[in-house]
């Protein structure tokens, strides 16, 4: 004859079974083991901890900042924002350039706002150089960037090279991964004389 | 001395699932659950439940820190290797020596307990109680020669089988793991439903309390249920992609062990008076027999299960201790004998012979010790080594956070604070500090309450230290210092061998970046 269980015994047995099953379900609920190649592809993005985004303050640059933030959001990457003021050789690098400095400040301010909206940490750099591309490469090397994200101008004239001088230099000489983003033409009309 | 380039990296690893890892671990450390209950109840009476709860909490904390280490450093040396990396050669050796003591006593205890559970069938198979075969010897007093012969036979069979190259069957281990999980669950549920009395439980808690000394002794014995984390290191060393596979099953294994270790004493104290559990022989068979109506059948089932699980656990401990010795040999802590293999069977024959002799010596000591049962003597010596090794491993976990910040840690002990330590900011894991304090507290209880353990444990460490110093001196190696090793190179090779090449890339990249920024 099967004995009758006591109420407190039922509660104790039920509590034990609930705890045991909770542990086992938690264990078996582990993310499915991915193929090594798949995991490698995912981790290759996870390791992007420092992303450099050069900006010129135009719409396509700011979209580049937004893209960089989304790429770095999951792993909490640091976004390095750079504005390079190209100083012509006719002027010393230290010459006062109030207008471009102001433009740089405004562009970086907008970019920082985008970065902060994602809860990431921005770091801003304003640099002066003769050739913007070389300065971006130098910045990438010195700040140990894992990735450079650049939005490039969408409108390319019939006689223009596809890549501007800056993006060409960066692509050729960057010490890290480079991602160029070119939007379709109707998205934005760039300001006259604007460069990437 | 080790040959150049020698490392702890195994050449071949196998693919295992989370469930397979969990069940293998259950078979490896499940034996502990069948051992301690009677001894702890005998020592602490009403305080047995609290004793298991407190030591279970320490085990949980230590276990989490262990998971961080076995997934970052998946080698069979386990705590010895973590301490070697974190604190240097000498302390690595001390941790290894403590683990050797712990694992060999564990094997002796499992062999004794296997015989104890098998003896519950003696009235049916032999027509007599095995205990009636005891004889009285001068000085020794009561000597259970039949039990001694059985225990020695179990232990020596395992050693001989491993010398000949016993092939471990993953499916058999999984079957034993499932049987343990199901069998113990049935025992706990049936016990709570049909034999547990809440009033009797509360009454035992209130009226049958052995004071602080009794509680302390029971607490230090309850650690027996929570020894065997070293086998996690063995699993990590054998499987592919341990970083991805190991964390969840390891934590689940630790949690289920704590759950069973908590449920069983609470059930026992509410099912019968503590005196029913006698001197601790076959405690779960006694507990199962208390279930009305189908108690005898359940008791036989649990006894059979216990024999299988205890054998699997003893075999796993034997594999762990021989792999540990091999690892110590590779890092110049033990002589070349630890790595010498049999020309035909390719097994570490000398190490196994040494450990076999050690186990036989421990069994003889336990059975010939006057005035105490063999289980009491073995249990008395058991916990010292584990607690010493756990304490050193916890210090190594904290130290490695500072020394090797770039080590890929797929699992990190939760809750860290950044403190200025060792010349820089270190993310100190608070739970590992709590685990260190807990294991030191338990070590203190062991030394204070274990009359045999407090002599045998430190004595063993002293003898081993003497051997170590002689070996190092004769080979012109630093006595208390460490040999310079290419740890980063070894880490990369280790991760690649474990099929964690992306982790290896991550590690190399992080180190390069750290070097640029002036970090170690």
XYZ file of C-alpha atoms in Angstrom:
716
model
C 0.000 0.000 0.000
C 1.356 3.437 -0.957
C 1.478 5.782 2.062
C -0.199 9.202 1.948
C 2.198 12.121 1.499
C 2.148 14.934 4.046
C 1.427 18.497 2.817
C 4.802 19.819 4.018
C 6.492 16.869 2.304
C 4.709 17.755 -0.942
C 5.891 21.367 -0.656
C 9.497 20.299 0.047
C 9.517 17.787 -2.831
C 7.963 20.332 -5.201
C 10.487 23.011 -4.182
C 13.328 20.569 -4.835
C 11.989 19.586 -8.261
C 11.392 23.206 -9.286
C 14.966 24.174 -8.336
C 16.484 21.152 -10.092
C 14.494 21.694 -13.273
C 15.244 25.417 -13.284
C 18.982 24.660 -13.216
C 18.707 22.042 -15.970
C 16.548 24.257 -18.203
C 18.943 27.139 -17.720
C 21.836 24.908 -18.714
C 20.104 23.481 -21.758
C 18.970 26.971 -22.807
C 22.553 27.907 -23.638
C 23.003 29.553 -27.036
C 23.474 26.957 -29.741
C 27.084 26.186 -30.386
C 27.948 27.919 -33.639
C 30.299 26.653 -36.295
C 33.828 27.900 -35.692
C 33.695 29.911 -38.932
C 30.419 31.570 -37.913
C 31.724 32.407 -34.475
C 34.947 33.711 -35.967
C 32.962 36.035 -38.239
C 30.947 37.299 -35.276
C 33.978 37.758 -33.074
C 35.833 39.582 -35.846
C 33.286 42.356 -35.301
C 33.193 41.938 -31.526
C 36.880 42.780 -31.311
C 36.320 46.263 -32.826
C 36.843 48.225 -29.626
C 38.205 51.518 -31.062
C 36.538 52.933 -34.125
C 37.883 56.045 -35.829
C 35.390 58.181 -37.720
C 36.723 61.151 -39.688
C 34.041 63.756 -40.249
C 33.661 66.854 -42.366
C 30.364 67.845 -40.810
C 28.284 66.877 -43.863
C 25.304 64.526 -43.837
C 27.227 61.576 -45.246
C 29.902 61.979 -42.545
C 27.323 62.030 -39.788
C 25.727 58.941 -41.197
C 29.189 57.403 -40.992
C 29.228 58.281 -37.282
C 25.826 56.637 -36.824
C 27.004 53.488 -38.626
C 30.142 53.331 -36.514
C 28.069 53.641 -33.344
C 25.808 50.788 -34.386
C 28.826 48.642 -35.234
C 30.381 49.355 -31.873
C 27.285 49.400 -29.660
C 27.217 45.685 -28.760
C 30.806 45.612 -27.581
C 30.759 49.150 -26.057
C 33.429 50.480 -28.420
C 35.132 53.839 -28.045
C 34.340 56.141 -30.981
C 37.249 58.349 -31.980
C 35.929 61.382 -33.844
C 38.415 63.240 -35.997
C 38.182 66.454 -37.952
C 41.220 67.272 -40.041
C 41.709 70.850 -41.129
C 43.738 70.869 -44.299
C 46.099 73.829 -44.190
C 47.483 74.929 -47.561
C 51.248 75.000 -47.915
C 51.116 78.717 -48.287
C 50.278 78.979 -44.590
C 52.096 77.660 -41.548
C 50.294 74.794 -39.849
C 49.873 76.918 -36.753
C 48.270 79.858 -38.556
C 45.082 81.112 -36.907
C 42.104 79.693 -38.810
C 39.061 80.790 -36.864
C 36.490 79.743 -39.482
C 37.629 76.144 -39.984
C 38.198 75.747 -36.223
C 34.610 76.828 -35.614
C 33.310 74.469 -38.317
C 35.349 71.627 -36.798
C 33.944 72.323 -33.327
C 30.380 72.336 -34.638
C 30.877 69.144 -36.682
C 32.449 67.290 -33.779
C 29.717 68.557 -31.439
C 27.042 66.990 -33.658
C 29.025 63.793 -33.985
C 29.471 63.585 -30.214
C 25.748 63.963 -29.763
C 25.155 60.969 -32.043
C 27.726 58.903 -30.137
C 26.250 59.773 -26.748
C 22.760 58.822 -27.962
C 24.138 55.278 -28.266
C 25.588 55.362 -24.761
C 29.133 55.123 -26.101
C 32.221 57.053 -25.181
C 33.356 59.645 -27.762
C 36.907 60.997 -28.036
C 37.427 64.036 -30.257
C 40.496 65.025 -32.186
C 40.964 68.219 -34.196
C 44.125 68.032 -36.210
C 45.818 70.161 -38.808
C 47.599 68.661 -41.750
C 48.601 69.340 -45.326
C 46.930 66.127 -46.499
C 43.859 64.943 -44.588
C 44.261 61.281 -45.572
C 47.783 61.049 -44.163
C 46.652 62.621 -40.915
C 43.767 60.152 -40.597
C 46.178 57.250 -41.132
C 48.536 58.707 -38.510
C 45.644 59.139 -36.056
C 44.515 55.563 -36.649
C 47.999 54.286 -35.947
C 48.577 56.394 -32.840
C 45.192 55.718 -31.301
C 45.414 51.977 -32.079
C 42.114 52.094 -33.943
C 40.604 48.764 -34.949
C 38.449 50.230 -37.699
C 38.038 53.436 -39.705
C 34.513 54.232 -40.843
C 34.171 56.972 -43.449
C 31.104 58.247 -45.167
C 32.125 59.429 -48.629
C 30.400 61.976 -50.826
C 27.512 60.447 -52.735
C 27.609 62.615 -55.852
C 30.442 61.703 -58.147
C 30.828 63.657 -61.322
C 31.434 61.969 -64.653
C 35.044 63.070 -64.706
C 35.712 62.453 -60.990
C 37.567 59.475 -59.596
C 35.225 57.224 -57.584
C 37.354 57.701 -54.511
C 38.426 61.128 -53.400
C 42.029 61.859 -52.483
C 41.409 61.358 -48.753
C 39.540 58.068 -48.980
C 42.070 56.766 -51.491
C 44.966 57.496 -49.131
C 43.149 55.975 -46.183
C 42.257 52.827 -48.115
C 45.822 52.392 -49.310
C 47.697 53.159 -46.110
C 45.440 52.524 -43.118
C 46.949 50.197 -40.498
C 43.534 48.728 -39.715
C 40.234 47.692 -41.255
C 38.491 50.412 -43.319
C 34.810 50.709 -44.089
C 33.668 53.245 -46.696
C 30.008 54.142 -46.946
C 28.665 55.705 -50.102
C 25.015 56.645 -50.208
C 22.883 56.710 -53.348
C 22.847 60.111 -55.016
C 19.326 61.373 -54.122
C 20.078 61.063 -50.432
C 22.102 64.235 -50.119
C 23.328 67.182 -52.130
C 26.829 67.937 -50.827
C 27.927 71.474 -50.268
C 29.968 72.945 -53.095
C 33.651 72.099 -52.944
C 33.157 69.536 -50.169
C 35.590 66.685 -49.921
C 35.465 63.341 -48.192
C 63.778 18.486 -16.435
C 61.272 19.244 -19.133
C 62.364 19.319 -22.728
C 62.234 22.697 -24.489
C 58.810 23.569 -25.699
C 57.082 21.072 -23.448
C 53.636 22.225 -22.499
C 50.409 21.039 -21.003
C 48.605 21.119 -24.327
C 46.961 17.838 -25.222
C 47.197 16.841 -28.844
C 43.694 15.572 -29.368
C 40.401 16.843 -28.011
C 36.877 15.629 -28.549
C 33.643 17.452 -29.232
C 31.176 17.337 -26.356
C 27.802 18.962 -25.846
C 26.678 20.916 -22.784
C 24.541 17.973 -21.674
C 27.423 15.517 -22.193
C 29.767 17.738 -20.188
C 27.210 17.988 -17.388
C 26.569 14.249 -17.226
C 30.281 13.427 -17.392
C 30.850 15.845 -14.504
C 27.951 14.315 -12.592
C 29.554 10.876 -12.908
C 32.945 12.297 -11.903
C 31.947 14.151 -8.741
C 28.563 12.561 -7.979
C 30.282 9.977 -5.790
C 30.908 12.639 -3.151
C 27.167 12.910 -2.500
C 27.030 9.243 -1.465
C 29.775 9.595 1.125
C 29.464 12.464 3.550
C 25.872 12.433 4.819
C 26.171 9.884 7.636
C 29.488 11.245 8.878
C 28.223 14.825 9.036
C 24.982 13.830 10.783
C 26.974 11.793 13.237
C 29.222 14.805 13.968
C 26.758 17.707 13.872
C 23.366 16.061 14.520
C 20.775 18.840 14.199
C 23.363 21.226 12.740
C 24.062 18.980 9.723
C 21.784 20.983 7.397
C 23.511 24.259 8.315
C 26.899 22.640 7.916
C 26.066 21.558 4.355
C 24.545 24.973 3.590
C 27.654 26.855 4.694
C 30.156 24.592 2.958
C 27.855 24.529 -0.091
C 27.992 28.322 -0.267
C 31.795 28.266 -0.152
C 31.823 25.540 -2.824
C 29.538 27.633 -5.021
C 31.838 30.654 -4.767
C 34.983 28.595 -5.311
C 33.267 26.794 -8.194
C 32.454 30.043 -10.010
C 36.075 31.150 -9.772
C 37.151 27.701 -10.970
C 34.924 28.034 -14.028
C 36.638 31.331 -14.889
C 39.981 29.571 -14.741
C 39.142 26.302 -16.503
C 37.655 28.171 -19.454
C 40.617 30.567 -19.655
C 43.281 27.908 -19.006
C 41.808 24.600 -20.154
C 44.583 22.248 -19.029
C 44.447 19.123 -16.873
C 46.728 20.547 -14.177
C 43.768 22.571 -12.904
C 44.448 24.407 -9.645
C 48.132 23.468 -9.782
C 48.459 25.128 -13.197
C 46.445 28.219 -12.189
C 48.633 28.689 -9.109
C 51.786 28.047 -11.143
C 50.775 30.802 -13.590
C 49.595 33.186 -10.879
C 51.966 32.649 -7.968
C 54.985 30.846 -9.412
C 56.618 27.421 -9.348
C 56.847 26.887 -5.597
C 53.231 27.646 -4.765
C 52.138 25.751 -7.851
C 53.914 22.725 -6.433
C 52.292 23.193 -3.009
C 48.856 23.327 -4.658
C 49.718 20.217 -6.673
C 50.926 18.319 -3.596
C 47.744 19.277 -1.708
C 45.642 18.046 -4.621
C 47.538 14.755 -4.848
C 46.799 14.133 -1.162
C 43.177 15.090 -1.662
C 42.596 13.014 -4.795
C 44.318 9.869 -3.502
C 42.374 10.015 -0.221
C 39.270 10.597 -2.310
C 39.972 7.397 -4.260
C 40.577 5.476 -1.010
C 37.364 6.877 0.452
C 35.352 6.028 -2.668
C 36.763 2.498 -2.696
C 35.849 2.082 0.985
C 32.389 3.500 0.400
C 31.846 1.306 -2.693
C 32.571 -1.705 -0.490
C 30.291 -0.280 2.208
C 27.365 0.003 -0.219
C 28.160 -3.412 -1.739
C 28.059 -4.888 1.755
C 24.376 -3.995 2.039
C 23.856 -6.929 -0.362
C 25.940 -9.281 1.819
C 22.979 -10.743 3.751
C 21.384 -11.748 0.448
C 24.531 -12.871 -1.352
C 26.582 -14.330 1.526
C 23.887 -15.011 4.090
C 25.633 -12.922 6.778
C 26.221 -9.282 7.686
C 29.694 -8.216 6.486
C 30.311 -6.438 9.794
C 30.093 -9.728 11.691
C 33.298 -10.839 9.965
C 35.327 -8.310 12.001
C 38.077 -9.592 14.298
C 39.804 -8.051 17.302
C 43.514 -7.321 16.981
C 45.865 -6.149 19.714
C 46.395 -2.333 19.688
C 44.116 -1.894 16.660
C 40.989 -3.225 18.321
C 38.134 -4.012 15.928
C 39.484 -4.821 12.471
C 37.042 -5.286 9.591
C 39.265 -7.442 7.410
C 36.571 -8.286 4.866
C 35.726 -4.634 4.270
C 39.469 -3.807 4.088
C 40.045 -6.571 1.526
C 37.112 -5.378 -0.567
C 38.293 -1.745 -0.482
C 41.825 -2.714 -1.364
C 40.535 -4.898 -4.206
C 38.416 -2.066 -5.618
C 41.266 0.465 -5.473
C 43.911 -1.880 -6.840
C 41.617 -3.058 -9.663
C 41.165 0.530 -10.749
C 44.891 1.233 -10.605
C 45.738 -1.942 -12.540
C 43.020 -1.259 -15.124
C 44.370 2.266 -15.619
C 47.932 0.936 -15.880
C 46.755 -1.273 -18.723
C 45.015 1.676 -20.348
C 41.365 1.614 -19.309
C 39.367 3.295 -22.059
C 36.900 5.788 -20.678
C 33.545 5.438 -22.389
C 31.737 8.740 -22.739
C 28.405 6.921 -23.112
C 28.976 4.904 -19.962
C 29.826 8.074 -18.056
C 26.688 9.741 -19.417
C 24.610 6.727 -18.345
C 26.085 6.865 -14.847
C 25.463 10.623 -14.767
C 21.802 10.201 -15.752
C 21.365 7.359 -13.268
C 22.808 9.550 -10.491
C 20.559 12.453 -11.367
C 17.425 10.322 -11.617
C 18.238 8.022 -8.690
C 19.001 10.818 -6.268
C 15.969 12.807 -7.436
C 13.709 9.793 -6.844
C 15.226 9.326 -3.392
C 14.756 12.979 -2.436
C 11.219 13.253 -3.811
C 10.030 9.909 -2.396
C 11.715 10.695 0.907
C 10.082 14.118 1.261
C 6.707 12.770 0.172
C 6.513 9.632 2.288
C 9.060 9.632 5.107
C 9.700 13.264 5.990
C 8.166 14.745 9.089
C 8.464 18.521 9.477
C 7.809 18.387 13.227
C 10.525 15.800 13.776
C 12.872 17.896 11.637
C 12.288 21.059 13.685
C 12.533 19.061 16.899
C 15.930 17.615 15.884
C 17.138 21.091 14.938
C 16.187 22.439 18.366
C 17.017 19.600 20.682
C 19.911 17.706 19.102
C 22.645 20.294 18.711
C 26.259 19.277 19.344
C 27.667 22.764 20.113
C 30.218 24.759 18.126
C 32.892 22.059 18.108
C 30.496 19.418 16.837
C 29.140 21.842 14.254
C 32.670 22.807 13.202
C 33.689 19.182 12.799
C 30.551 18.409 10.807
C 31.132 21.528 8.706
C 34.664 20.449 7.850
C 33.413 16.937 7.000
C 30.596 18.256 4.825
C 33.265 19.593 2.448
C 33.577 15.981 1.278
C 30.421 16.506 -0.765
C 32.083 19.380 -2.569
C 35.477 18.055 -3.527
C 36.326 17.212 -7.091
C 36.371 20.529 -8.940
C 39.723 19.352 -10.280
C 37.813 17.019 -12.586
C 36.357 20.101 -14.326
C 39.897 20.944 -15.388
C 40.283 17.450 -16.813
C 37.062 17.846 -18.826
C 38.144 21.270 -20.086
C 41.487 19.846 -21.121
C 39.836 17.089 -23.122
C 37.096 18.918 -24.993
C 37.067 21.089 -28.057
C 36.101 24.736 -27.645
C 35.938 24.719 -23.838
C 35.353 28.473 -23.800
C 32.026 27.992 -25.547
C 31.031 24.650 -24.034
C 32.167 24.610 -20.421
C 30.673 27.564 -18.496
C 26.982 26.657 -18.318
C 27.303 22.901 -17.673
C 29.990 23.544 -15.060
C 27.851 26.069 -13.196
C 24.821 23.782 -13.508
C 26.876 20.898 -12.119
C 27.964 23.013 -9.163
C 24.381 24.175 -8.523
C 22.880 20.664 -8.704
C 25.593 19.328 -6.380
C 24.759 22.058 -3.860
C 21.036 21.373 -4.294
C 21.395 17.643 -3.586
C 23.827 18.260 -0.748
C 21.269 20.613 0.843
C 18.241 18.407 0.236
C 19.711 15.152 1.565
C 20.582 16.224 5.166
C 17.287 18.129 5.515
C 15.466 15.010 4.376
C 17.519 12.760 6.661
C 16.952 14.879 9.774
C 13.192 14.870 9.199
C 12.994 11.171 8.305
C 14.715 9.550 11.271
C 16.705 10.348 14.424
C 20.398 11.049 13.688
C 21.438 7.870 15.511
C 19.901 5.776 12.694
C 22.826 6.745 10.440
C 25.299 4.950 12.736
C 28.946 5.500 11.836
C 28.258 6.776 8.369
C 28.291 3.503 6.414
C 26.107 3.494 3.263
C 24.130 6.564 4.398
C 21.901 6.927 1.340
C 20.940 3.241 1.445
C 19.888 3.792 5.080
C 17.936 6.898 4.051
C 16.221 5.050 1.193
C 15.261 2.184 3.483
C 13.261 4.661 5.592
C 10.724 5.229 2.806
C 7.622 3.250 3.797
C 6.398 0.343 1.631
C 9.033 0.459 -1.091
C 12.023 1.325 1.138
C 13.871 -2.005 0.738
C 13.613 -1.912 -3.063
C 14.709 1.728 -3.199
C 17.563 0.993 -0.807
C 18.859 -1.814 -3.046
C 18.548 0.454 -6.064
C 20.460 3.253 -4.350
C 23.156 0.826 -3.162
C 23.655 -0.490 -6.684
C 23.705 3.036 -8.064
C 26.168 4.127 -5.376
C 28.588 1.352 -6.318
C 28.502 2.428 -9.989
C 28.832 6.156 -9.264
C 31.552 5.720 -6.659
C 33.554 3.561 -9.068
C 33.129 6.148 -11.839
C 34.159 8.940 -9.474
C 37.167 6.998 -8.182
C 38.247 6.320 -11.759
C 37.830 9.971 -12.644
C 39.887 10.994 -9.605
C 42.588 8.517 -10.648
C 42.699 10.043 -14.127
C 42.832 13.522 -12.557
C 45.700 12.688 -10.218
C 47.804 11.042 -12.915
C 47.211 13.971 -15.284
C 48.064 16.347 -12.454
C 51.340 14.525 -11.823
C 52.083 14.602 -15.555
C 51.489 18.355 -15.570
C 53.728 18.803 -12.506
C 56.422 16.782 -14.275
C 56.170 19.007 -17.340
C 56.727 22.118 -15.250
C 59.689 20.751 -13.281
C 57.817 20.226 -10.029
C 58.155 16.431 -10.083
C 60.879 14.267 -11.546
C 60.724 12.602 -14.969
C 59.120 9.518 -13.412
C 55.777 11.355 -13.338
C 55.733 11.363 -17.151
C 57.281 8.016 -17.915
C 54.919 5.850 -19.888
C 54.694 2.110 -20.310
C 56.211 1.048 -23.655
C 53.199 -1.097 -24.543
C 50.197 0.435 -22.792
C 51.350 4.064 -23.084
C 50.098 4.858 -19.593
C 51.996 6.814 -16.894
C 52.924 3.577 -15.198
C 55.287 4.906 -12.541
C 52.952 7.691 -11.429
C 50.075 5.215 -11.202
C 52.238 2.781 -9.230
C 53.244 5.535 -6.796
C 49.640 6.662 -6.340
C 48.468 3.053 -6.032
C 50.958 2.538 -3.201
C 49.854 5.797 -1.596
C 46.190 4.775 -1.767
C 47.011 1.347 -0.287
C 48.919 3.099 2.519
C 45.979 5.416 3.201
C 43.579 2.462 3.279
C 45.834 0.561 5.661
C 46.141 3.600 7.915
C 42.360 3.982 7.944
C 41.582 0.351 8.735
C 44.381 -0.164 11.268
C 43.890 3.156 13.093
C 42.839 2.323 16.635
C 39.642 3.745 18.068
C 38.037 5.112 14.886
C 36.177 3.672 11.926
C 37.952 3.630 8.515
C 35.481 6.181 7.137
C 36.163 8.559 10.021
C 39.938 8.320 9.529
C 39.764 8.893 5.755
C 37.232 11.706 6.094
C 39.389 13.275 8.783
C 42.341 13.469 6.368
C 40.332 14.310 3.245
C 39.432 17.975 3.414
C 42.840 19.504 4.249
C 44.305 19.161 0.768
C 41.180 20.390 -1.008
C 40.855 23.495 1.146
C 44.551 24.359 0.829
C 44.434 23.933 -2.963
C 41.164 25.917 -3.233
C 42.635 28.773 -1.138
C 45.767 28.975 -3.292
C 43.670 28.764 -6.465
C 41.515 31.694 -5.316
C 44.623 33.830 -4.693
C 45.814 32.862 -8.178
C 42.472 33.863 -9.735
C 42.762 37.324 -8.162
C 46.470 37.660 -9.007
C 45.983 36.596 -12.643
C 43.434 39.363 -13.138
C 46.336 41.764 -12.631
C 49.182 39.753 -14.156
C 47.390 38.618 -17.271
C 44.617 41.118 -17.933
C 44.446 40.133 -21.590
C 43.811 36.450 -20.927
C 40.554 35.633 -22.766
C 38.034 34.907 -20.023
C 34.826 33.647 -21.664
C 33.333 33.475 -18.185
C 34.211 35.956 -15.441
C 33.303 35.672 -11.792
C 30.588 38.308 -11.356
C 30.974 41.502 -9.309
C 34.417 43.031 -9.632
C 35.781 46.291 -8.242
C 38.779 48.128 -9.578
C 41.472 48.428 -6.895
C 45.049 49.724 -6.917
C 46.976 46.482 -6.472
C 50.363 45.171 -7.616
C 51.342 48.491 -9.162
C 48.239 49.121 -11.244
C 44.461 49.098 -11.356
C 43.160 45.543 -11.032
C 39.544 44.410 -11.440
C 39.316 42.358 -8.237
C 36.533 39.734 -8.264
C 34.722 40.171 -4.936
C 33.184 36.703 -5.053
C 36.647 35.154 -5.440
C 37.729 37.082 -2.324
C 34.657 35.741 -0.501
C 35.565 32.235 -1.775
C 39.125 32.690 -0.500
C 37.868 33.747 2.922
C 35.409 30.851 2.973
C 37.982 28.230 2.034
C 40.466 29.655 4.565
C 37.729 29.486 7.210
C 37.026 25.843 6.343
C 40.768 25.095 6.354
C 40.866 26.624 9.841
C 38.003 24.358 10.949
C 39.816 21.331 9.482
C 43.006 22.155 11.378
C 41.092 22.898 14.578
C 38.840 19.844 14.602
C 40.554 17.069 12.596
C 42.952 15.337 14.928
C 44.471 13.169 12.207
C 44.118 15.656 9.359
C 45.981 18.444 11.115
C 49.026 16.183 11.461
C 48.762 14.203 8.217
C 47.966 17.196 5.962
C 50.801 19.563 6.938
C 53.098 16.527 7.340
C 52.419 15.487 3.738
C 53.057 19.026 2.490
C 56.353 19.172 4.424
C 57.559 15.827 3.057
C 56.602 16.872 -0.490
C 58.329 20.244 -0.055
C 61.488 18.408 1.005
C 61.319 16.285 -2.157
C 60.685 19.373 -4.311
C 63.626 21.296 -2.889
C 65.939 18.316 -3.341
C 64.755 17.765 -6.912
C 65.131 21.422 -7.846
C 68.547 21.668 -6.227
C 69.876 18.561 -7.920
C 68.754 19.944 -11.288
C 70.144 23.438 -10.725
C 66.686 25.038 -10.740
C 65.561 27.946 -8.551
C 64.315 26.592 -5.223
C 61.660 29.153 -4.329
C 61.782 31.205 -7.518
C 60.285 30.359 -10.894
C 61.730 29.261 -14.205
C 61.176 31.821 -16.969
C 58.563 30.540 -19.376
C 56.908 31.879 -22.498
C 53.388 31.971 -21.056
C 51.914 34.132 -23.871
C 53.256 31.746 -26.501
C 51.945 28.771 -24.556
C 48.549 30.438 -24.137
C 48.231 30.949 -27.885
C 49.224 27.333 -28.582
C 46.836 26.149 -25.886
C 43.895 28.075 -27.326
C 44.649 26.930 -30.856
C 44.874 23.303 -29.702
C 41.469 23.729 -28.056
C 40.030 24.927 -31.383
C 39.702 28.435 -29.939
C 41.822 30.130 -32.569
C 39.688 33.277 -32.576
C 40.293 33.560 -28.818
C 43.983 33.136 -29.543
C 43.823 35.977 -32.096
C 41.949 38.120 -29.608
C 44.572 37.420 -26.967
C 47.496 38.229 -29.275
C 45.802 41.415 -30.416
C 44.954 42.524 -26.882
C 48.513 41.873 -25.754
C 49.924 43.862 -28.660
C 47.578 46.729 -27.862
C 48.411 46.493 -24.144
C 52.140 46.586 -24.896
C 51.603 49.742 -26.965
C 49.764 51.360 -24.074
C 52.366 50.239 -21.550
C 50.309 47.486 -19.914
C 51.771 44.028 -19.150
